[in-house]
Coordinates of C-alpha atoms in Angstrom, one line a residue:
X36 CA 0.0 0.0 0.0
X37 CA 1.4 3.4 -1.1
X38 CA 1.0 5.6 1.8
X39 CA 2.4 8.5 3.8
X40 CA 3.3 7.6 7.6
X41 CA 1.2 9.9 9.4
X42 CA 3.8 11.2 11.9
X43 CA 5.8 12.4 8.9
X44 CA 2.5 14.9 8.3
X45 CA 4.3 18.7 8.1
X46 CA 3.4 20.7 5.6
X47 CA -0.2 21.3 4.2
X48 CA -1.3 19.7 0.7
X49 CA -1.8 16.7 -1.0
X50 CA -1.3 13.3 0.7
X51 CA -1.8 10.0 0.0
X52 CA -2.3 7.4 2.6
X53 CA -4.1 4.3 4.8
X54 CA -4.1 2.9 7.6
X55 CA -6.8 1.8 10.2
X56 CA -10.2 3.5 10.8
X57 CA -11.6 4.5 14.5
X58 CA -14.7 5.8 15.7
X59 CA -14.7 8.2 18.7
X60 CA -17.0 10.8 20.1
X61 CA -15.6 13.5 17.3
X62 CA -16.2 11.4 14.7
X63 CA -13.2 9.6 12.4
X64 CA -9.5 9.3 12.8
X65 CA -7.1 7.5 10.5
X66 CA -4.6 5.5 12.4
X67 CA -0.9 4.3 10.5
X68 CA 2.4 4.5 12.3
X69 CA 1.6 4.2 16.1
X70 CA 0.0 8.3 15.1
X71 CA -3.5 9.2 14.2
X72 CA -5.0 12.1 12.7
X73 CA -9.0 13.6 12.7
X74 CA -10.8 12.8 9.2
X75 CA -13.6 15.4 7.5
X76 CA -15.0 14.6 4.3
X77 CA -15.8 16.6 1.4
X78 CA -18.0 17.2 -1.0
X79 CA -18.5 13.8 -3.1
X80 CA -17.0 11.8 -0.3
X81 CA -18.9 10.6 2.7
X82 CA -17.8 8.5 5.6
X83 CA -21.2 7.5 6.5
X84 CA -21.2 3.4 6.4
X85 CA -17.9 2.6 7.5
X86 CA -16.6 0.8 10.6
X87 CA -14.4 0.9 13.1
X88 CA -11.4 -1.2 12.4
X89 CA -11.8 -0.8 8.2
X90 CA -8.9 -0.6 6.3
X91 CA -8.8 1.7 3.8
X92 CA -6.3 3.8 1.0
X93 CA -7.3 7.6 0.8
X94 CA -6.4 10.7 -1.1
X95 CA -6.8 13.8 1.1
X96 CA -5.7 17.4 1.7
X97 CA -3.8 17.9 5.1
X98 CA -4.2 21.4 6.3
X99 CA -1.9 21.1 9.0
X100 CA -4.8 19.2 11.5
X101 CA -7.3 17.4 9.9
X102 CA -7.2 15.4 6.8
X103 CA -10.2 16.0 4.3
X104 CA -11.0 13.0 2.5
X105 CA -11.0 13.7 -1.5
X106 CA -11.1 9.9 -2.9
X107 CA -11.5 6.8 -0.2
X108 CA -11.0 3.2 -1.0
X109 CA -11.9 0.1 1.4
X110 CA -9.5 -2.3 1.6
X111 CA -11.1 -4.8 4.3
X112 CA -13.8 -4.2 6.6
X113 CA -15.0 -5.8 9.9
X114 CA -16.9 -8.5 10.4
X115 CA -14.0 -10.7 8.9
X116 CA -14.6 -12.6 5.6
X117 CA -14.8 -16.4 5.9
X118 CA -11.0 -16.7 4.5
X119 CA -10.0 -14.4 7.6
X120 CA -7.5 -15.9 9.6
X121 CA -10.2 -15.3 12.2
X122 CA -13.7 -15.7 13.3
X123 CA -15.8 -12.6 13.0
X124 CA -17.0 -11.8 16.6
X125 CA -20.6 -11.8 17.6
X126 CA -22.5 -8.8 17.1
X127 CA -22.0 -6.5 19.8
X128 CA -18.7 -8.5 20.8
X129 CA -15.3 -6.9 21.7
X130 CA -13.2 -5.9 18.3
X131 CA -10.0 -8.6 18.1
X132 CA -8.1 -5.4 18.3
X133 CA -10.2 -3.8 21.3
X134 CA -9.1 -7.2 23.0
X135 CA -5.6 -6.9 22.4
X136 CA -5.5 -3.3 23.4
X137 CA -7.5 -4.6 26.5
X138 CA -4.8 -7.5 27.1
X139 CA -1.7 -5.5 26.9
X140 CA -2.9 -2.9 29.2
X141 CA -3.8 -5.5 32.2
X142 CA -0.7 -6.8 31.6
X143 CA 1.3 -3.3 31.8
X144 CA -0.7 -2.9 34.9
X145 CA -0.3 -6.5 36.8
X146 CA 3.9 -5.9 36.0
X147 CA 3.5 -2.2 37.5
X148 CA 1.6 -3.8 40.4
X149 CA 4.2 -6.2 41.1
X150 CA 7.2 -4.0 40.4
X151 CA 5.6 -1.7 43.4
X152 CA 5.6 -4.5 45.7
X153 CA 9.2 -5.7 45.0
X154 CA 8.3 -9.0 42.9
X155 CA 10.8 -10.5 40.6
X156 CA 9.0 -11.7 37.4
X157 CA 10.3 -15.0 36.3
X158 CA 9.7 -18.0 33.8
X159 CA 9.5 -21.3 34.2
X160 CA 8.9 -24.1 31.3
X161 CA 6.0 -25.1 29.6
X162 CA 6.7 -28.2 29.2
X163 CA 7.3 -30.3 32.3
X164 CA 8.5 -33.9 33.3
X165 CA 4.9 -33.9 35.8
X166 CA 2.3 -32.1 35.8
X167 CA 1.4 -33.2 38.8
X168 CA -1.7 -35.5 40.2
X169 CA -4.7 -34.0 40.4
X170 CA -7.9 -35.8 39.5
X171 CA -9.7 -33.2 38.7
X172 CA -7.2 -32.1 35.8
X173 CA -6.3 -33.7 32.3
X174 CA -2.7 -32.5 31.0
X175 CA -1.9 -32.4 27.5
X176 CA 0.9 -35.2 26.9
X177 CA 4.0 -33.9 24.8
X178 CA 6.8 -36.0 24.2
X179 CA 10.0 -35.3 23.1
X180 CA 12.0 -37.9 20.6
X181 CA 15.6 -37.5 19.6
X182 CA 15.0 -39.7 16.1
X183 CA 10.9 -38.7 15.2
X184 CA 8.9 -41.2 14.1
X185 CA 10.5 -43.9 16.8
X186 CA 8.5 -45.3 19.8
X187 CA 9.1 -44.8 22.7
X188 CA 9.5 -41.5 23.0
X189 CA 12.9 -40.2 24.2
X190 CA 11.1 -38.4 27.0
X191 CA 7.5 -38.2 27.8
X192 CA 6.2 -34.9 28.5
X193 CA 3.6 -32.7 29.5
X194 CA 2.2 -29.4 29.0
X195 CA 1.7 -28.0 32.0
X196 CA -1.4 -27.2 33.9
X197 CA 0.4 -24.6 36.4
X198 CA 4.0 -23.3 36.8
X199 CA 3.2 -23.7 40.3
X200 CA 5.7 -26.5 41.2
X201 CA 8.4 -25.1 39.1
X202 CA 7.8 -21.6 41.2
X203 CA 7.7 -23.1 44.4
X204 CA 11.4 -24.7 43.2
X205 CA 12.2 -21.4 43.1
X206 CA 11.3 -20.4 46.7
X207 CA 13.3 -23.2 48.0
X208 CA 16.3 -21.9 46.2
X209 CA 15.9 -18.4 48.2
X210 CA 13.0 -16.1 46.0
X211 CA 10.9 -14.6 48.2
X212 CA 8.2 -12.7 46.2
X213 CA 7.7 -14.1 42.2
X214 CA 5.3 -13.5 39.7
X215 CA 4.5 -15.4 36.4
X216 CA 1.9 -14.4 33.7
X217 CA 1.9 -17.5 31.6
X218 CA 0.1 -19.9 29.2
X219 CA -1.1 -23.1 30.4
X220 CA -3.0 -26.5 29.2
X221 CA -5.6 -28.4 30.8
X222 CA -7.5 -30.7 28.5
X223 CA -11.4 -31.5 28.2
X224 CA -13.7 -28.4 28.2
X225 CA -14.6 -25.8 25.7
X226 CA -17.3 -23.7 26.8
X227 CA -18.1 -20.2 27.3
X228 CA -15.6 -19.9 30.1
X229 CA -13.1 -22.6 29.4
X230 CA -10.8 -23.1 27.0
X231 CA -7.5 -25.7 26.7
X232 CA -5.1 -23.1 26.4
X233 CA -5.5 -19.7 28.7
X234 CA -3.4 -17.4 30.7
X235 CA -2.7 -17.3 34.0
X236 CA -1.1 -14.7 36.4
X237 CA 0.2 -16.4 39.4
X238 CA 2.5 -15.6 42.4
X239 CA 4.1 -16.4 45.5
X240 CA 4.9 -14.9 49.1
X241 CA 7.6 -16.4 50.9
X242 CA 7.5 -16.2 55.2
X243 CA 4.1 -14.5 54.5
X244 CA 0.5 -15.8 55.6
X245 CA -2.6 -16.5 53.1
X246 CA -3.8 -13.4 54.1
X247 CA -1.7 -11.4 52.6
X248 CA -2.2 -12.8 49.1
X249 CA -5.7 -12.5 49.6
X250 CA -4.9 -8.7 50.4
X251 CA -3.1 -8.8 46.9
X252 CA -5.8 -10.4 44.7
X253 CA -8.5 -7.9 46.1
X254 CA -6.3 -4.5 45.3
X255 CA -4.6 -6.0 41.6
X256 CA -8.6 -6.7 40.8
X257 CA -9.6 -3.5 42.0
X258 CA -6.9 -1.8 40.0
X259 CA -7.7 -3.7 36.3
X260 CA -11.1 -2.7 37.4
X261 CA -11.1 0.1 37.8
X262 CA -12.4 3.0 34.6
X263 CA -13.6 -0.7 33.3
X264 CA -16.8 -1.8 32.1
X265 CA -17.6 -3.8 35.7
X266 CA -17.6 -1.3 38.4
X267 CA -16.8 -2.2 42.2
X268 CA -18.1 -1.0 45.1
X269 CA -15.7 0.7 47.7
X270 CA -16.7 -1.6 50.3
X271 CA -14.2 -4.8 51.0
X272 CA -14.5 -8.0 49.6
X273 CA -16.5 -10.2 51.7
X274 CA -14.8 -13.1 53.1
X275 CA -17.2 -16.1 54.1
X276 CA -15.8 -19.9 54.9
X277 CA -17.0 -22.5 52.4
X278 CA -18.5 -23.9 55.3
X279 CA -20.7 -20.3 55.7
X280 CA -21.6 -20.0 52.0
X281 CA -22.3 -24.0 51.5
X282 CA -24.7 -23.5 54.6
X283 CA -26.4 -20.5 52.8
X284 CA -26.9 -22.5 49.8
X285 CA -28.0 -25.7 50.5
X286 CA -28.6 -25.6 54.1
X287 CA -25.9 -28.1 54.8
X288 CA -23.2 -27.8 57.6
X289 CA -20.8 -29.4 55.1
X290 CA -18.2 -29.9 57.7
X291 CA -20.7 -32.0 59.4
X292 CA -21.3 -33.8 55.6
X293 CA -17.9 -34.9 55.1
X294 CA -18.7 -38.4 53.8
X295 CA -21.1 -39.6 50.9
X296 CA -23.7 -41.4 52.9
X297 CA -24.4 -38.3 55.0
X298 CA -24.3 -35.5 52.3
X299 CA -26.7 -37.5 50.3
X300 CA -29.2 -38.0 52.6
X301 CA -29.3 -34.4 53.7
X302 CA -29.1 -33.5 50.2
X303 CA -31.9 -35.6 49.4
X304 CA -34.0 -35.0 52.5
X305 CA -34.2 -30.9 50.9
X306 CA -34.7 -31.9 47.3
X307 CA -31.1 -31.0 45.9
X308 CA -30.0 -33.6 43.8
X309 CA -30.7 -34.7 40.2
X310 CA -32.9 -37.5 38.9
X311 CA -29.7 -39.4 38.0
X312 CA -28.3 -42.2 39.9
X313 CA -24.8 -41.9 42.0
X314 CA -23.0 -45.2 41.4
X315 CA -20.1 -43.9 42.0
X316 CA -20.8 -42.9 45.7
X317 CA -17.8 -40.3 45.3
X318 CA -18.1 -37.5 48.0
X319 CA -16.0 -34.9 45.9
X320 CA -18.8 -35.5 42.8
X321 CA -21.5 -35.0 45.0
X322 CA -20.4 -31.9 46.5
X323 CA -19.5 -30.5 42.9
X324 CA -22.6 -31.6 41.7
X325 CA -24.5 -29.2 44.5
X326 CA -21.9 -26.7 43.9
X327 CA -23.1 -26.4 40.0
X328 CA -26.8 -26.6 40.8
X329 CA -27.0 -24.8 44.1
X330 CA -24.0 -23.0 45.5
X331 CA -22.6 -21.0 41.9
X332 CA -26.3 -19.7 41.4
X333 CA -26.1 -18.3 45.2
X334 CA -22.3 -17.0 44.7
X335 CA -23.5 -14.8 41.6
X336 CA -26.0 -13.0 43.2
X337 CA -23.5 -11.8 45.7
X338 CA -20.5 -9.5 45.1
X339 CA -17.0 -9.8 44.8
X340 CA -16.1 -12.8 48.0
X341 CA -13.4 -15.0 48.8
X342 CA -14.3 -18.4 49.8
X343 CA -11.9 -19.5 52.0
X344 CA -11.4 -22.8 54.3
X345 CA -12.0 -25.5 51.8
X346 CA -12.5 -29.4 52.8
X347 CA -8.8 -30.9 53.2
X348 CA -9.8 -33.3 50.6
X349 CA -9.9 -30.5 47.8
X350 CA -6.8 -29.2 48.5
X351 CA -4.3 -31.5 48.0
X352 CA -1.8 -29.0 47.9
X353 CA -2.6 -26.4 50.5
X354 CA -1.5 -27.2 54.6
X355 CA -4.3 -27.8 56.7
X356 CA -6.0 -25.1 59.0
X357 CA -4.4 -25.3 62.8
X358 CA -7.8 -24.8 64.4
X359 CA -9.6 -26.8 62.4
X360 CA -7.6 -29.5 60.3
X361 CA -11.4 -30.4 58.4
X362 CA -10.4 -27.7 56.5
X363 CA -7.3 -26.5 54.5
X364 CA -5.5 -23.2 53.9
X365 CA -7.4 -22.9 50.1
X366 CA -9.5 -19.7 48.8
X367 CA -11.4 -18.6 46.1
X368 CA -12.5 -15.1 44.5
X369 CA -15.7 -15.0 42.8
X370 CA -17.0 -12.3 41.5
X371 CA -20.8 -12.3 39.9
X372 CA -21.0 -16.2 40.4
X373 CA -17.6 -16.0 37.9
X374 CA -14.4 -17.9 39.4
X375 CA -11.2 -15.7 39.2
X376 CA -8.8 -17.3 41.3
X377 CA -8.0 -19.7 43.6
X378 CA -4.6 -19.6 46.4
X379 CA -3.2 -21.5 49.4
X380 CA -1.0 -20.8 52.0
X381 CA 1.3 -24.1 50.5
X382 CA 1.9 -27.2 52.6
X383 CA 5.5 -28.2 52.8
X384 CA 6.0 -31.1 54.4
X385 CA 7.3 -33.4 52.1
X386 CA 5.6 -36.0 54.0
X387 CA 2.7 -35.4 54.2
X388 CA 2.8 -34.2 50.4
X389 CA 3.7 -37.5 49.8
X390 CA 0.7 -39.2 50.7
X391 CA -1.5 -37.1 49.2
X392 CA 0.1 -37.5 45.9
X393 CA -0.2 -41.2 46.1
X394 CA -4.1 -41.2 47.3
X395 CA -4.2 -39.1 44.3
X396 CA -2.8 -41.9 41.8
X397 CA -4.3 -44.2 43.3
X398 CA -7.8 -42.7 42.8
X399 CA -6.6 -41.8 39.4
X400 CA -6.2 -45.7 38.7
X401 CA -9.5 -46.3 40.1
X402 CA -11.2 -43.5 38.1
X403 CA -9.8 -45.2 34.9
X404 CA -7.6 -41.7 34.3
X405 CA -4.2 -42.0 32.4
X406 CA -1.2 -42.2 35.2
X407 CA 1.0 -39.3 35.9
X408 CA 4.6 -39.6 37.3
X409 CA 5.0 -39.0 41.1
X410 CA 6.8 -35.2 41.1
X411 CA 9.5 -36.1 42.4
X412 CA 11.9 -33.1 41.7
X413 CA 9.1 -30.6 43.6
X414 CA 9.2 -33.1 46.6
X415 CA 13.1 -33.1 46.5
X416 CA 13.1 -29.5 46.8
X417 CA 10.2 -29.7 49.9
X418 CA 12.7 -32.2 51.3
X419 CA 15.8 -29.4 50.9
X420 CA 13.6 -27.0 52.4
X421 CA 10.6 -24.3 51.1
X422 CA 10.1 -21.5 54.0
X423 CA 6.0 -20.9 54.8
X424 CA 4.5 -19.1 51.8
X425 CA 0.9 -18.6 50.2
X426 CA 0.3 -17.8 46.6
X427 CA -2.2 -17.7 44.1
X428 CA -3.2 -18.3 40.6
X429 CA -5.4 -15.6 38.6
X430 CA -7.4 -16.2 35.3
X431 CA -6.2 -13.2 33.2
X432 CA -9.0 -14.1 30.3
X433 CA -11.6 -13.8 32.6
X434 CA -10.5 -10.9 34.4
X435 CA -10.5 -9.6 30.7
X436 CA -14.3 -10.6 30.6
X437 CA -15.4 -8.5 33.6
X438 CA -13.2 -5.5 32.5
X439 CA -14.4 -5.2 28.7
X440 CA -17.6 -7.0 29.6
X441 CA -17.0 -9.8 27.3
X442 CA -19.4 -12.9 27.5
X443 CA -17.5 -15.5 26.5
X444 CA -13.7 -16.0 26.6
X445 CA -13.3 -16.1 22.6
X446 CA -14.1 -12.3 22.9
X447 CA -10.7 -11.6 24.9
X448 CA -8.8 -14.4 23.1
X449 CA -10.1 -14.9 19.5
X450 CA -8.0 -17.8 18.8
X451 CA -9.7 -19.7 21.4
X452 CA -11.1 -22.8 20.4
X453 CA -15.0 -22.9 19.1
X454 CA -17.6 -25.1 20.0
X455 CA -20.6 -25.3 17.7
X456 CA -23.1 -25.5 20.6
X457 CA -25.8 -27.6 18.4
X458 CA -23.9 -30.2 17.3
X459 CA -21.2 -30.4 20.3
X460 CA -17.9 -30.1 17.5
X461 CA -15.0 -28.3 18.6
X462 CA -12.9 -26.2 15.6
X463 CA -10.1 -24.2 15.6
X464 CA -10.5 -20.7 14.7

């Protein structure tokens, strides 16, 4: 495209050029060259029909502050063609550029947040030796051969779910406050809120409680929230035990519910549960299965909370609560029924970590789920020694979602995965 770079604009006259259309409250501006410039039209050339985000070639006269628009050519214009390299969002849906713009400023602001607080930002791999043993996640396997096409592979990998065991490595070495905004992989949904790939921010206080990483979560949301399209109120967050909420919900003292028999029959005995049969007579589905149907509706009509104090036995990685060892160090921050994060303060007992793992792999046999290599290296470095910290991992798409108010996640990352919602097939963008 022939065009003059609009920050090389002096002297009046003639000028040919293109870039990028936008649309603000004073009408057109041209944008080319990280500059933009106001547009008027003359007579025999109207801008009426365009949109934001066009493409387009122009003649115009520059008169030292405006460019009047003599001749205008479209070169592309929003919603995407079918050949696009990308879908064309929903009517009404963020721009792909209003999401990048909307990306790269909450991440200028989480590093400024950080930088203030004297966090180091670092990096760990993506693709791990274990991604550890959680039932409840499905890693994406990635192997590694040294001659392709040969089985077995050289060395079986995995994309990981978390950096969080390669970060904790790190505290054992000596780092004291760290911060990683990452990709990760967790296989199996694709849904208005879920995607296999998505980006995390997480990070870690060393010799610090939970508390004060709940303090950090509540003031780096309020920041990217703030001038956004989801407005907070000045009052604090609510903090409520999942005990407190679960109680609210259901009208269950869950600590009191801790094994199948008794949460079903008090679940049945108020009309909670589904038609469907439990075979499986698995506490943690249960409670999951009142937590979808009873518990999320209750969270969204509440504002921003923390959940805190989980069951022990849905945190395998968080260190028990002293006063009541039920429960576990593990939060949550939901905000409109929406899950944004979810912290500990971090067992580190290699011990006890142990175990944990192993009841995990062996109710991953049971469960028929693929087997997962013990993580040894992170225990190694909880046997050398990991000093009392809490951290916390944040969903960065859906913080997106509440600041732009996106409704689905392919809004703020429009190469997420599509699901055609009638026929259940998954596509790539």
């Amino acid at each position: 495209m022939t065009h003059t770079a609009l920050h090389r604009l002096v002297s009046p006259g003639a000028v040919k050029t293109g870039g990028r259309l936008r649309h603000c409250a004073k009408g057109w501006t041209l944008t080319n060259a990280h500059a933009s410039v106001a547009l008027a039209a003359t007579p025999g050339c109207a801008l009426d029909g365009l949109r934001d985000d066009a493409l387009v070639r122009l003649d115009a006269i520059w008169d030292g502050q405006i460019l009047h628009v003599t001749t205008l050519e479209l070169i592309h214009s929003p919603p995407f063609a079918a050949s696009s390299t990308l879908t064309t969002p929903a009517p009404g849906a963020l721009s792909h550029s209003e999401a990048a713009r909307a990306r790269a400023a909450l991440n200028t602001t989480a590093r400024r947040f950080f930088a203030e607080r004297d966090f180091l930002e670092v990096e760990t791999p993506a693709w791990v030796e274990s991604p550890g043993t959680d039932i409840y996640l499905n890693p994406f396997e990635a192997d590694f051969n040294l001659d392709p096409g040969t089985a077995p592979p050289t060395l079986r990998g995995y994309l990981h779910t978390s950096p969080e065991f390669a970060m904790k490595r790190l505290l054992s070495e000596g780092f004291e406050r760290i911060y990683q905004l990452t990709h990760v992989w967790r296989n199996g949904e694709v849904t208005a809120l879920h995607n296999p790939e998505f980006t995390i921010l997480e990070w870690y206080r060393a010799w610090q409680e939970v508390d004060e990483i709940i303090d950090d979560v509540e003031a780096l949301v309020r920041r990217v929230l703030e001038r956004s399209a989801h407005t907070l109120a000045d009052a604090p967050f609510a903090r409520r035990t999942m005990q407190e909420v679960f109680e609210a919900a259901c009208g269950i003292d869950l600590l009191e519910a801790l094994d199948f028999d008794t949460l079903h029959r008090a679940a049945s005995a108020r009309g909670l549960l589904s038609r469907r049969t439990h075979t499986s007579r698995r506490w943690d589905e249960l409670f999951f299965e009142l937590v979808v149907s009873h518990l999320d509706p209750y969270l969204a009509t509440l504002g921003p909370i923390f959940v805190t104090d989980w069951p022990t036995e849905l945190a395998v990685l968080a260190r028990k609560n002293a006063h009541d060892p039920r429960t576990a160090e593990r939060f949550e921050l939901y905000i409109g029924g929406l899950e944004l994060a979810n912290g500990f303060g971090e067992l580190t007992d290699p011990t006890e970590q142990r175990a944990r793992f192993e009841a995990d792999l062996i109710e991953r046999q049971t469960l028929g789920l693929p087997t997962l290599p013990m993580p040894e290296k992170f225990l190694d470095a909880l046997t050398h020694g990991m000093p009392p910290s809490a951290g916390v991992a944040l969903g960065v798409d859906r913080l997106l979602m509440l600041a732009t108010g996106a409704k689905t996640i392919s809004e703020v990352a429009p190469f997420a995965l599509e699901r055609d919602e009638a026929t259940g097939q998954i596509r790539w963008r």
